[in-house]
Tab-separated table of C-alpha atoms and ligand atoms in Angstrom:
chain	number	residue	atom	x	y	z
A	112	MET	CA	19.783	-12.113	65.342
A	113	PRO	CA	17.991	-10.344	68.246
A	114	ALA	CA	14.272	-9.808	67.675
A	115	SER	CA	14.658	-6.006	67.635
A	116	LEU	CA	17.147	-6.245	64.750
A	117	LYS	CA	14.765	-8.446	62.813
A	118	TRP	CA	12.087	-5.814	63.179
A	119	LEU	CA	14.478	-3.146	62.073
A	120	ALA	CA	15.469	-5.172	58.998
A	121	LEU	CA	11.812	-5.755	58.200
A	122	LEU	CA	11.048	-2.057	58.590
A	123	LEU	CA	13.940	-1.130	56.308
A	124	ALA	CA	12.853	-3.643	53.682
A	125	ALA	CA	9.284	-2.352	53.826
A	126	SER	CA	10.293	1.290	53.450
A	127	PHE	CA	12.650	0.374	50.605
A	128	LEU	CA	9.784	-1.374	48.806
A	129	ALA	CA	7.476	1.584	49.405
A	130	ALA	CA	10.066	4.006	48.005
A	131	MET	CA	10.613	1.821	44.932
A	132	THR	CA	6.889	1.565	44.300
A	133	ALA	CA	6.438	5.321	44.656
A	134	GLY	CA	9.400	5.908	42.316
A	135	ALA	CA	7.996	3.564	39.702
A	136	ALA	CA	4.587	5.208	39.936
A	137	MET	CA	6.095	8.682	39.520
A	138	TYR	CA	8.122	7.505	36.531
A	139	ALA	CA	5.045	6.004	34.878
A	140	GLU	CA	3.069	9.187	35.572
A	141	THR	CA	5.759	11.437	34.055
A	142	ARG	CA	5.915	9.270	30.963
A	143	ALA	CA	2.155	9.294	30.594
A	144	ARG	CA	2.057	13.085	30.989
A	145	THR	CA	4.795	13.504	28.372
A	146	ARG	CA	2.818	11.318	25.975
A	147	VAL	CA	-0.474	13.156	26.493
A	148	MET	CA	1.210	16.558	26.071
A	149	ALA	CA	3.022	15.481	22.900
A	150	GLU	CA	-0.218	14.162	21.421
A	151	GLN	CA	-2.002	17.426	22.230
A	152	VAL	CA	0.772	19.563	20.750
A	153	SER	CA	0.763	17.448	17.569
A	154	GLY	CA	-2.936	18.255	17.135
A	155	GLY	CA	-4.273	14.762	17.673
A	156	GLY	CA	-1.472	12.393	16.664
A	157	THR	CA	-0.816	9.150	18.507
A	158	VAL	CA	2.610	8.436	19.952
A	159	ALA	CA	2.351	4.654	19.527
A	160	ALA	CA	1.283	4.995	15.887
A	161	GLY	CA	4.131	7.455	15.351
A	162	ARG	CA	6.647	4.967	16.707
A	163	ALA	CA	5.321	2.333	14.267
A	164	ALA	CA	5.372	4.790	11.342
A	165	ILE	CA	8.981	5.802	12.063
A	166	ALA	CA	9.972	2.138	11.951
A	167	ARG	CA	7.970	1.620	8.732
A	168	TYR	CA	9.500	4.590	6.886
A	169	GLY	CA	12.958	3.583	8.023
A	170	CYS	CA	13.875	7.011	9.454
A	171	GLY	CA	16.380	5.207	11.685
A	172	SER	CA	18.597	4.418	8.716
A	173	CYS	CA	19.577	8.106	8.727
A	174	HIS	CA	18.844	9.250	12.279
A	175	VAL	CA	19.542	8.204	15.845
A	176	ILE	CA	16.062	8.070	17.393
A	177	SER	CA	15.667	6.881	20.970
A	178	GLY	CA	12.982	4.276	21.546
A	179	ILE	CA	13.171	2.980	17.962
A	180	ALA	CA	14.927	-0.364	17.520
A	181	GLY	CA	17.966	-0.104	15.259
A	182	ALA	CA	17.605	3.657	14.697
A	183	SER	CA	21.283	4.533	14.699
A	184	GLY	CA	21.877	6.199	11.316
A	185	SER	CA	24.309	9.045	10.968
A	186	VAL	CA	23.341	10.557	7.590
A	187	GLY	CA	21.069	13.093	9.317
A	188	PRO	CA	21.350	14.671	12.771
A	189	SER	CA	20.424	12.730	15.908
A	190	LEU	CA	16.824	13.422	16.890
A	191	ALA	CA	17.678	13.448	20.595
A	192	LYS	CA	15.792	16.294	22.288
A	193	VAL	CA	14.216	17.310	18.986
A	194	ALA	CA	11.119	18.377	20.943
A	195	VAL	CA	12.982	21.207	22.654
A	196	ARG	CA	14.934	22.540	19.661
A	197	VAL	CA	14.172	26.041	18.496
A	198	THR	CA	14.273	25.241	14.782
A	199	ILE	CA	13.742	22.297	12.456
A	200	ALA	CA	16.777	21.698	10.235
A	201	GLY	CA	17.820	25.248	11.139
A	202	ARG	CA	15.151	26.615	8.820
A	203	LEU	CA	11.662	26.374	10.280
A	204	PRO	CA	10.328	27.324	13.701
A	205	ASN	CA	9.837	24.114	15.659
A	206	ASP	CA	6.062	23.790	15.881
A	207	ALA	CA	3.723	20.958	14.907
A	208	GLU	CA	2.636	22.400	11.543
A	209	ALA	CA	6.205	23.089	10.462
A	210	MET	CA	7.315	19.650	11.657
A	211	MET	CA	4.612	17.974	9.584
A	212	LEU	CA	5.566	20.085	6.569
A	213	TRP	CA	9.212	19.110	6.990
A	214	LEU	CA	8.401	15.392	7.375
A	215	ARG	CA	6.166	15.369	4.323
A	216	HIS	CA	8.141	17.668	2.022
A	217	PRO	CA	11.732	18.232	3.133
A	218	GLN	CA	12.762	18.875	-0.470
A	219	ALA	CA	10.157	21.609	-0.876
A	220	VAL	CA	11.409	23.309	2.296
A	221	ALA	CA	15.101	22.948	1.490
A	222	PRO	CA	15.760	21.805	-2.063
A	223	GLY	CA	18.775	19.547	-2.337
A	224	ASN	CA	19.119	18.765	1.376
A	225	GLY	CA	19.953	15.205	2.421
A	226	MET	CA	16.470	14.162	3.546
A	227	PRO	CA	14.409	12.593	0.759
A	228	GLU	CA	10.710	12.951	0.006
A	229	GLN	CA	9.255	9.648	1.231
A	230	GLY	CA	5.576	10.079	0.498
A	231	VAL	CA	4.775	10.509	4.197
A	232	THR	CA	0.998	10.882	4.548
A	233	ARG	CA	-0.588	13.668	6.562
A	234	GLY	CA	-1.852	11.237	9.194
A	235	ASP	CA	1.521	9.550	9.527
A	236	ALA	CA	3.247	12.948	9.750
A	237	ARG	CA	0.967	13.890	12.650
A	238	ASP	CA	1.625	10.621	14.490
A	239	ILE	CA	5.382	10.913	13.871
A	240	THR	CA	5.265	14.503	15.169
A	241	ALA	CA	3.560	13.254	18.341
A	242	TYR	CA	6.353	10.711	18.813
A	243	LEU	CA	9.136	13.211	18.118
A	244	TYR	CA	7.642	15.638	20.635
A	245	THR	CA	8.142	13.066	23.401
A	246	LEU	CA	11.910	13.331	22.797
A	247	LYS	CA	12.978	16.053	25.219
B	343	HEC	C1	18.273	9.417	3.575
B	343	HEC	C2	18.438	9.920	4.898
B	343	HEC	C3	17.225	10.429	5.667
B	343	HEC	C4	16.037	9.784	5.884
B	343	HEC	C5	15.564	8.425	5.369
B	343	HEC	C6	15.282	10.635	6.786
B	343	HEC	N1	15.993	11.762	7.090
B	343	HEC	FE1	15.457	13.227	8.362
B	343	HEC	N2	17.085	14.296	7.855
B	343	HEC	C7	18.089	13.867	7.034
B	343	HEC	C8	19.070	14.925	6.897
B	343	HEC	C9	20.340	14.862	6.070
B	343	HEC	C10	18.620	16.006	7.670
B	343	HEC	C11	19.294	17.371	7.851
B	343	HEC	C12	18.700	18.334	6.847
B	343	HEC	C13	19.292	19.717	6.960
B	343	HEC	O1	19.424	20.239	8.078
B	343	HEC	O2	19.627	20.292	5.924
B	343	HEC	C14	17.359	15.566	8.277
B	343	HEC	C15	16.634	16.344	9.151
B	343	HEC	C16	15.557	15.871	9.876
B	343	HEC	C17	14.905	16.582	10.943
B	343	HEC	C18	15.326	17.947	11.486
B	343	HEC	C19	16.299	17.679	12.602
B	343	HEC	C20	16.915	18.890	13.227
B	343	HEC	O3	17.951	18.712	13.874
B	343	HEC	O4	16.414	19.996	13.114
B	343	HEC	C21	13.909	15.787	11.419
B	343	HEC	C22	12.941	16.084	12.549
B	343	HEC	C23	13.916	14.578	10.627
B	343	HEC	N3	14.926	14.667	9.695
B	343	HEC	C24	13.049	13.528	10.802
B	343	HEC	C25	12.986	12.422	9.942
B	343	HEC	C26	11.956	11.409	10.005
B	343	HEC	C27	10.859	11.340	11.040
B	343	HEC	C28	12.208	10.541	8.988
B	343	HEC	C29	11.373	9.370	8.542
B	343	HEC	C30	10.022	9.694	8.093
B	343	HEC	C31	13.418	10.984	8.324
B	343	HEC	N4	13.857	12.134	8.924
B	343	HEC	C32	14.024	10.320	7.277
B	343	HEC	C33	18.184	12.638	6.428
B	343	HEC	C34	17.176	11.680	6.423
């Protein structure tokens, strides 16, 4: 290979690496921003704790929830893009307080609906809300 081609190949490889690194950094930054915003909107919940709580309560047995291992249930609606829906279960405006109310007392909000009361604590409801608000 002529020397000039080697340089060209090297230059291409270097710019490819730079682009990949920049892409990865942007991706990480977007994810971090999404997390911080969701935690703020939830009023102080923690996304990581919410993920753990969702696994603990077994929400995935009824819902598809991205980022939660094995969450592929089909009893309830998929929670894909739940953060950008206008309403919760078609009944409540989709804000943090209403989400926490729904998570803690779905039977009080809509008696007889398919989502059971699970004794979700206030703190867990806040963390779960933070997690759900990253799903957009
Ligand atoms: C036994 C099944 C079941 C379990 C367990 C369950 N849900 Fe549900 N969930 C439902 C059903 C059914 C609905 C739809 C209610 C309706 O619209 O009448 C629902 C609705 C919802 C909604 C509203 C979705 C929308 O499209 O507006 C959210 C959010 C939600 N559930 C989150 C959770 C979370 C978080 C957990 C775990 C703490 C959980 N659910 C556990 C069955 C379940």
